[in-house]
mmCIF file with all atom_site columns, C-alpha atoms in Angstrom:
data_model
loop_
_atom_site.group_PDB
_atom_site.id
_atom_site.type_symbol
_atom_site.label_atom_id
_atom_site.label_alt_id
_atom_site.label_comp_id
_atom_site.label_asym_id
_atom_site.label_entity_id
_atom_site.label_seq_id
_atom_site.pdbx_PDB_ins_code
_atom_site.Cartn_x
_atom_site.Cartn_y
_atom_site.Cartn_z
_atom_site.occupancy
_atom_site.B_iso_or_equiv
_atom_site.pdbx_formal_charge
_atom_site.auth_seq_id
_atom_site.auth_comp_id
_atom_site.auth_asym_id
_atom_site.auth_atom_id
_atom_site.pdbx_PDB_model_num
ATOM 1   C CA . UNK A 1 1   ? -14.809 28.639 -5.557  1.00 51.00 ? 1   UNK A CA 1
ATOM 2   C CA . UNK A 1 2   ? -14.549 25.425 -7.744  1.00 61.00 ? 2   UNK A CA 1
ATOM 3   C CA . UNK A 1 3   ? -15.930 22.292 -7.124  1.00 63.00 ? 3   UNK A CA 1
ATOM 4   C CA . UNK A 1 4   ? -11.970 21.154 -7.142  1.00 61.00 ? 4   UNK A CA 1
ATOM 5   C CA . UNK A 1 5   ? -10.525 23.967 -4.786  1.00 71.00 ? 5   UNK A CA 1
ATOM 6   C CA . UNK A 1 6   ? -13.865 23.509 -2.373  1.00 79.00 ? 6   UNK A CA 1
ATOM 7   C CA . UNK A 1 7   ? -12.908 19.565 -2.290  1.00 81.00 ? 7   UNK A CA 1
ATOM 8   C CA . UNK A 1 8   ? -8.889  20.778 -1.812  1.00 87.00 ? 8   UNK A CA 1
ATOM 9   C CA . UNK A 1 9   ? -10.524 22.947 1.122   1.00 89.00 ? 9   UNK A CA 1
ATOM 10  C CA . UNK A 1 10  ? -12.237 20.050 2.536   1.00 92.00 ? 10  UNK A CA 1
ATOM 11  C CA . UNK A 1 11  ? -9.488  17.530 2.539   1.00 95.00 ? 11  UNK A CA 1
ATOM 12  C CA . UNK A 1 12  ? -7.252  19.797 4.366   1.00 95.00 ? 12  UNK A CA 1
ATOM 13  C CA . UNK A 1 13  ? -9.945  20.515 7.003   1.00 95.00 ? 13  UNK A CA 1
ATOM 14  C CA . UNK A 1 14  ? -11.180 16.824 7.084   1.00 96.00 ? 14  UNK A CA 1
ATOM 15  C CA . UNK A 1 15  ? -7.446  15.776 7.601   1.00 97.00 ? 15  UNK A CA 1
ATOM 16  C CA . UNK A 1 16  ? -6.225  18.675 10.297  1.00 96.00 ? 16  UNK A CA 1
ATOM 17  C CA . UNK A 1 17  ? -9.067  17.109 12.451  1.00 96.00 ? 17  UNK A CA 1
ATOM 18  C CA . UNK A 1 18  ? -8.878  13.407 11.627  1.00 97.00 ? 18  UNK A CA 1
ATOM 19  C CA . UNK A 1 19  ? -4.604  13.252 11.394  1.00 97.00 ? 19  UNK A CA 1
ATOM 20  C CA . UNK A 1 20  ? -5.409  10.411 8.341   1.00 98.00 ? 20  UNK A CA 1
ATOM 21  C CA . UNK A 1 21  ? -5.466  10.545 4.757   1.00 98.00 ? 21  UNK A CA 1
ATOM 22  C CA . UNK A 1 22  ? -6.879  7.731  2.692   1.00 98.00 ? 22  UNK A CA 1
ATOM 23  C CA . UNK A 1 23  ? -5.798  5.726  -0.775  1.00 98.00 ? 23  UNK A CA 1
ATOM 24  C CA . UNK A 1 24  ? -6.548  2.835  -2.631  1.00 98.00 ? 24  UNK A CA 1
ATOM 25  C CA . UNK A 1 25  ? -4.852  -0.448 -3.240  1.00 97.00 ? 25  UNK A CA 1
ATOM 26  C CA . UNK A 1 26  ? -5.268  -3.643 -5.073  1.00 96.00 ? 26  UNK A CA 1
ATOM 27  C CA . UNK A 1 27  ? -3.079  -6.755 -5.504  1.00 94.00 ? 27  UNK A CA 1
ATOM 28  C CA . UNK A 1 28  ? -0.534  -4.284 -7.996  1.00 93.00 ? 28  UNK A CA 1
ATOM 29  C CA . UNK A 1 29  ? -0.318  -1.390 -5.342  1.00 95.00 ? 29  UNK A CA 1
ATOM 30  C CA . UNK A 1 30  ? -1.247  2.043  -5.459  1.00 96.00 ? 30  UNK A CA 1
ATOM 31  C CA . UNK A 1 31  ? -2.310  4.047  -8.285  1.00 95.00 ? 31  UNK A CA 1
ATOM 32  C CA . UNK A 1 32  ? -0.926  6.793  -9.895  1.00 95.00 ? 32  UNK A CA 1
ATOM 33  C CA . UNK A 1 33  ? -2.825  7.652  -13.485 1.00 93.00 ? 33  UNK A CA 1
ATOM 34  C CA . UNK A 1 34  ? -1.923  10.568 -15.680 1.00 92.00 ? 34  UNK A CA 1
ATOM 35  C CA . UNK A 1 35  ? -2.921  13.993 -15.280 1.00 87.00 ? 35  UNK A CA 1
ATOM 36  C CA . UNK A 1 36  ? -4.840  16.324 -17.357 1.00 83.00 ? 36  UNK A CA 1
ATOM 37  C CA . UNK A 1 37  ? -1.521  18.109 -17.231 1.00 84.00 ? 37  UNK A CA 1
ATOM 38  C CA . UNK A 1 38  ? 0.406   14.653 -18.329 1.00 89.00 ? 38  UNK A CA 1
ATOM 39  C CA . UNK A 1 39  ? 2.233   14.184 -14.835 1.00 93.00 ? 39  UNK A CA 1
ATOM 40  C CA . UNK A 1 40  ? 0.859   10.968 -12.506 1.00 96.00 ? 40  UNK A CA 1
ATOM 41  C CA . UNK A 1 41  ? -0.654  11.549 -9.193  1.00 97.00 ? 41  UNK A CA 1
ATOM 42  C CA . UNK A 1 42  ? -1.792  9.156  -6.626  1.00 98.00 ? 42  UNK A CA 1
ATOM 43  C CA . UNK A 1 43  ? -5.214  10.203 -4.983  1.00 97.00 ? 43  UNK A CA 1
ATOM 44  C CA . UNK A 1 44  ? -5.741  11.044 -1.138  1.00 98.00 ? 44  UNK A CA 1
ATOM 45  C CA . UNK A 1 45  ? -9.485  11.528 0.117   1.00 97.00 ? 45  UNK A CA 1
ATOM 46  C CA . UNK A 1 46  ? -9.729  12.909 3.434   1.00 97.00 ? 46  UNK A CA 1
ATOM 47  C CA . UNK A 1 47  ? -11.763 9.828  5.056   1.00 97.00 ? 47  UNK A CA 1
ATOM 48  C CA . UNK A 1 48  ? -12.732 6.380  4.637   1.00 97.00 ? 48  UNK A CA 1
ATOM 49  C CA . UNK A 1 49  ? -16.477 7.392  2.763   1.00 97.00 ? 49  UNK A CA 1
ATOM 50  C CA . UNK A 1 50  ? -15.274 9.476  0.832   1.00 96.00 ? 50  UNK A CA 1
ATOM 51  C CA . UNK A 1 51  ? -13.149 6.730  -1.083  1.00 97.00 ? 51  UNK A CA 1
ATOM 52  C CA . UNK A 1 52  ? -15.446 4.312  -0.761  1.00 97.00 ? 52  UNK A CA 1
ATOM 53  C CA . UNK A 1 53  ? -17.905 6.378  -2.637  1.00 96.00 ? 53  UNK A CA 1
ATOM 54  C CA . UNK A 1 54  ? -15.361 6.222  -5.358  1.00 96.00 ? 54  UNK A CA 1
ATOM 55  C CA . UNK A 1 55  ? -14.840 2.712  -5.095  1.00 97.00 ? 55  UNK A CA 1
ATOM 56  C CA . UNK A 1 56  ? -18.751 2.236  -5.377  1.00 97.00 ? 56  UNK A CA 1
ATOM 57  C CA . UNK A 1 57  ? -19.205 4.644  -8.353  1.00 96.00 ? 57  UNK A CA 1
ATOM 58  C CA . UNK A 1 58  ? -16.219 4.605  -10.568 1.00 96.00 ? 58  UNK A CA 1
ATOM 59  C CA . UNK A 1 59  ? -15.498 1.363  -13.051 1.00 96.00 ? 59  UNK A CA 1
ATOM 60  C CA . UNK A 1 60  ? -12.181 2.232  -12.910 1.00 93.00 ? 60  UNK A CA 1
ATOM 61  C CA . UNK A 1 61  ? -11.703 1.948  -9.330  1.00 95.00 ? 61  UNK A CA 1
ATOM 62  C CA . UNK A 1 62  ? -13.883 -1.274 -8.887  1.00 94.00 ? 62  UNK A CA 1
ATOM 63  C CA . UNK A 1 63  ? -11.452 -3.494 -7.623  1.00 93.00 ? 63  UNK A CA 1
ATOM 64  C CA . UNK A 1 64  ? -9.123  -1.119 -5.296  1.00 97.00 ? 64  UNK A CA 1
ATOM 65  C CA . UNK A 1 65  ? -9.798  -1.385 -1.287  1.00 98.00 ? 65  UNK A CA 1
ATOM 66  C CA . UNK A 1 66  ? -9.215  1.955  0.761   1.00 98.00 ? 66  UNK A CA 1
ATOM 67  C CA . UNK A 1 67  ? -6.147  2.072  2.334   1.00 98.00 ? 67  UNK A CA 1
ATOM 68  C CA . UNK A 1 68  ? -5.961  4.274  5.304   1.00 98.00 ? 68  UNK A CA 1
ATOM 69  C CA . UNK A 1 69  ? -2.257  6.201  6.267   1.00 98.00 ? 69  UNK A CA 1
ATOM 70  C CA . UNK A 1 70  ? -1.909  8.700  9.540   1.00 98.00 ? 70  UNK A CA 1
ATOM 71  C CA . UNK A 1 71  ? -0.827  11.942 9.316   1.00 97.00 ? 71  UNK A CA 1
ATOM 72  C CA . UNK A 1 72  ? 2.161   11.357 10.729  1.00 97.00 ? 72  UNK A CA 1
ATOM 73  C CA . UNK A 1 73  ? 3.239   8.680  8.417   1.00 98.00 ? 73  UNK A CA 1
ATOM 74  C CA . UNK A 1 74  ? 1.932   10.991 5.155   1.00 98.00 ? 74  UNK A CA 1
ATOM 75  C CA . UNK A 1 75  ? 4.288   13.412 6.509   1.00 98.00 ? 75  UNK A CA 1
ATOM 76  C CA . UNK A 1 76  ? 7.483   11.644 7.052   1.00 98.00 ? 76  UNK A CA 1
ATOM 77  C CA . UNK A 1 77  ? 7.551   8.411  4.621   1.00 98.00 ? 77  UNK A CA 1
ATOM 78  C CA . UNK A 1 78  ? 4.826   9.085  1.586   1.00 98.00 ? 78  UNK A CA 1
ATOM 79  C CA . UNK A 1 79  ? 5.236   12.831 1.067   1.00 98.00 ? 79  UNK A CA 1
ATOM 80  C CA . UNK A 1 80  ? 8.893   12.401 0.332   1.00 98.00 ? 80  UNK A CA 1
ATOM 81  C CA . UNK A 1 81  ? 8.558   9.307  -1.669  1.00 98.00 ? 81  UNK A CA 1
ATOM 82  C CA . UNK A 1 82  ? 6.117   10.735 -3.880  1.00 98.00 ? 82  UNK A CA 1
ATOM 83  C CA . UNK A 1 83  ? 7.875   13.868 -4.625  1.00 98.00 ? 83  UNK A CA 1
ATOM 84  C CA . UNK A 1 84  ? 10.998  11.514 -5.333  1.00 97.00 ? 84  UNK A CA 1
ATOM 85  C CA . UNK A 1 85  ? 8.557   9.729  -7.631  1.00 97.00 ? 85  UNK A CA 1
ATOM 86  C CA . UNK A 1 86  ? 7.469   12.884 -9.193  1.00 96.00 ? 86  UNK A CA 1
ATOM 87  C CA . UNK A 1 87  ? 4.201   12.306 -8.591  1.00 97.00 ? 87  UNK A CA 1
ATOM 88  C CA . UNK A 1 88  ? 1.054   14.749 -7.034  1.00 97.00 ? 88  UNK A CA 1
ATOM 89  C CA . UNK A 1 89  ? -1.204  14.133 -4.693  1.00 97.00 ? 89  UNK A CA 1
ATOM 90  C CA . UNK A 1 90  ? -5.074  14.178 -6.118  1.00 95.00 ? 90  UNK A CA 1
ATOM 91  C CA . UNK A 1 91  ? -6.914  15.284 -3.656  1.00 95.00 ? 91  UNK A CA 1
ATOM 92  C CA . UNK A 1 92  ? -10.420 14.087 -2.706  1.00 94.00 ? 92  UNK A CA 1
ATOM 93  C CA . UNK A 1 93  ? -11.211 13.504 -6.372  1.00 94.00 ? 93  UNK A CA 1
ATOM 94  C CA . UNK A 1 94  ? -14.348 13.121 -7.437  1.00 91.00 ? 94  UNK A CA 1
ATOM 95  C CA . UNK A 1 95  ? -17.389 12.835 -9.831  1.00 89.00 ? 95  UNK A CA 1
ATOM 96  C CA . UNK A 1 96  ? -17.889 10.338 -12.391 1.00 90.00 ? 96  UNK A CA 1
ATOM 97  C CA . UNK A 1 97  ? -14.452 9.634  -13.392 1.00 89.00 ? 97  UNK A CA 1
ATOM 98  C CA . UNK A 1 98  ? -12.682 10.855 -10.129 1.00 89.00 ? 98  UNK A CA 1
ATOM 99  C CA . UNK A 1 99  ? -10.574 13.774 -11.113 1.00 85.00 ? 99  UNK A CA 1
ATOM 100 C CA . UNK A 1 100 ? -10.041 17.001 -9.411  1.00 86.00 ? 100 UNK A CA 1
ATOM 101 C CA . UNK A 1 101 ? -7.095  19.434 -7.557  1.00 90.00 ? 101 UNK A CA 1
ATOM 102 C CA . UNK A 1 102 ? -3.759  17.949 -8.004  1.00 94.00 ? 102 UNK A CA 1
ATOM 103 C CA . UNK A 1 103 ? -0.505  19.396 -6.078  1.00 94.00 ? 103 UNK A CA 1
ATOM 104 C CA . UNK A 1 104 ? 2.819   18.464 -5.077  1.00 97.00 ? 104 UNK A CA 1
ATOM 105 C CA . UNK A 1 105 ? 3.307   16.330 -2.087  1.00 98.00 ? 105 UNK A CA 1
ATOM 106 C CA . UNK A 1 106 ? 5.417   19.103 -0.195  1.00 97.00 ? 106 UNK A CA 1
ATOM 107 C CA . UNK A 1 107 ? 2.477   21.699 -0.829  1.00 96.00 ? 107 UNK A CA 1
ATOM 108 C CA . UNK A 1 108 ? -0.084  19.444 0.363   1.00 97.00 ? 108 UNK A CA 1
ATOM 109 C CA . UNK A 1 109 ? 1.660   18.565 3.933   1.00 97.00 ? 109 UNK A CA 1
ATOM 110 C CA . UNK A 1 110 ? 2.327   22.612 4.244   1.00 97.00 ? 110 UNK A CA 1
ATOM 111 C CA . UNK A 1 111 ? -1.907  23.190 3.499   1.00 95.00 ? 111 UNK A CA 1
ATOM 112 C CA . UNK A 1 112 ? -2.635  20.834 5.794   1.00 97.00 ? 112 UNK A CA 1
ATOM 113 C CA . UNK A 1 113 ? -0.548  21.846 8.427   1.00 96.00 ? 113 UNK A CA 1
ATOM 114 C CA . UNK A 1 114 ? -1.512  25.301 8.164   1.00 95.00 ? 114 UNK A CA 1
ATOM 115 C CA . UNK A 1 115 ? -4.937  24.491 8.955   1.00 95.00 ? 115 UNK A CA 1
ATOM 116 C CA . UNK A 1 116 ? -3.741  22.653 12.099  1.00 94.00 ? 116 UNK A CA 1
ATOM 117 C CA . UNK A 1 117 ? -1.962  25.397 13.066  1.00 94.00 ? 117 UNK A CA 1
ATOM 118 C CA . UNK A 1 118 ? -4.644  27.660 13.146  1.00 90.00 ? 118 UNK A CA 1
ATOM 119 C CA . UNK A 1 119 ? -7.643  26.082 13.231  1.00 77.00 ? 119 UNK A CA 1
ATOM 120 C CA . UNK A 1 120 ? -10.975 27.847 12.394  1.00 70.00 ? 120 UNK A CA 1
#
């Protein structure tokens, strides 16, 4: 398994249990940079640590403050705004410049909820 698809595994286990996703913000919102693949994706980590580890570590996310959005909300107001965006979802990015499994907002909610479904 990759160090990406183990993280993907993670967030959607992290999130069945805690019904939360987290973000980042700073005074010009939320961001969204380009993809490896050239499409923009806004990253979700799968609890508060886990972004502020990013925060901590990566220069380019020095000035952002975690943001935290339930389940719930994810579900019925970002997931659809974000696929009307065209963006992905990063999820629980990582390393030195914070990069890892990107997917489409749809996908992501279906994952998630599969694992609440039928929990291990």
């Amino acid at each position: 398994m990759s160090q990406a698809s183990s993280q993907a595994w993670a967030f959607y286990r992290e999130v069945a249990a805690t019904r939360a996703v987290w973000t980042v913000q700073d005074e010009g919102g939320f961001p969204a940079p380009p993809t490896s693949s050239g499409k923009r994706a806004q990253p979700f980590w799968s609890s508060r640590s886990r972004v502020e580890r990013i925060i901590k570590t990566v220069p380019a996310y020095a000035g952002f403050e975690p943001y935290e959005v339930s389940w719930v909300d994810f579900c019925d107001k970002w997931a659809p705004g974000l696929a009307k965006d065209g963006l992905l979802v990063g999820v629980n990015w990582s390393g030195k410049r914070a990069v890892g499994y990107d997917l489409e907002p749809e996908r992501l909610v279906q994952c998630v909820q599969a694992v609440i479904d039928n929990p291990q």
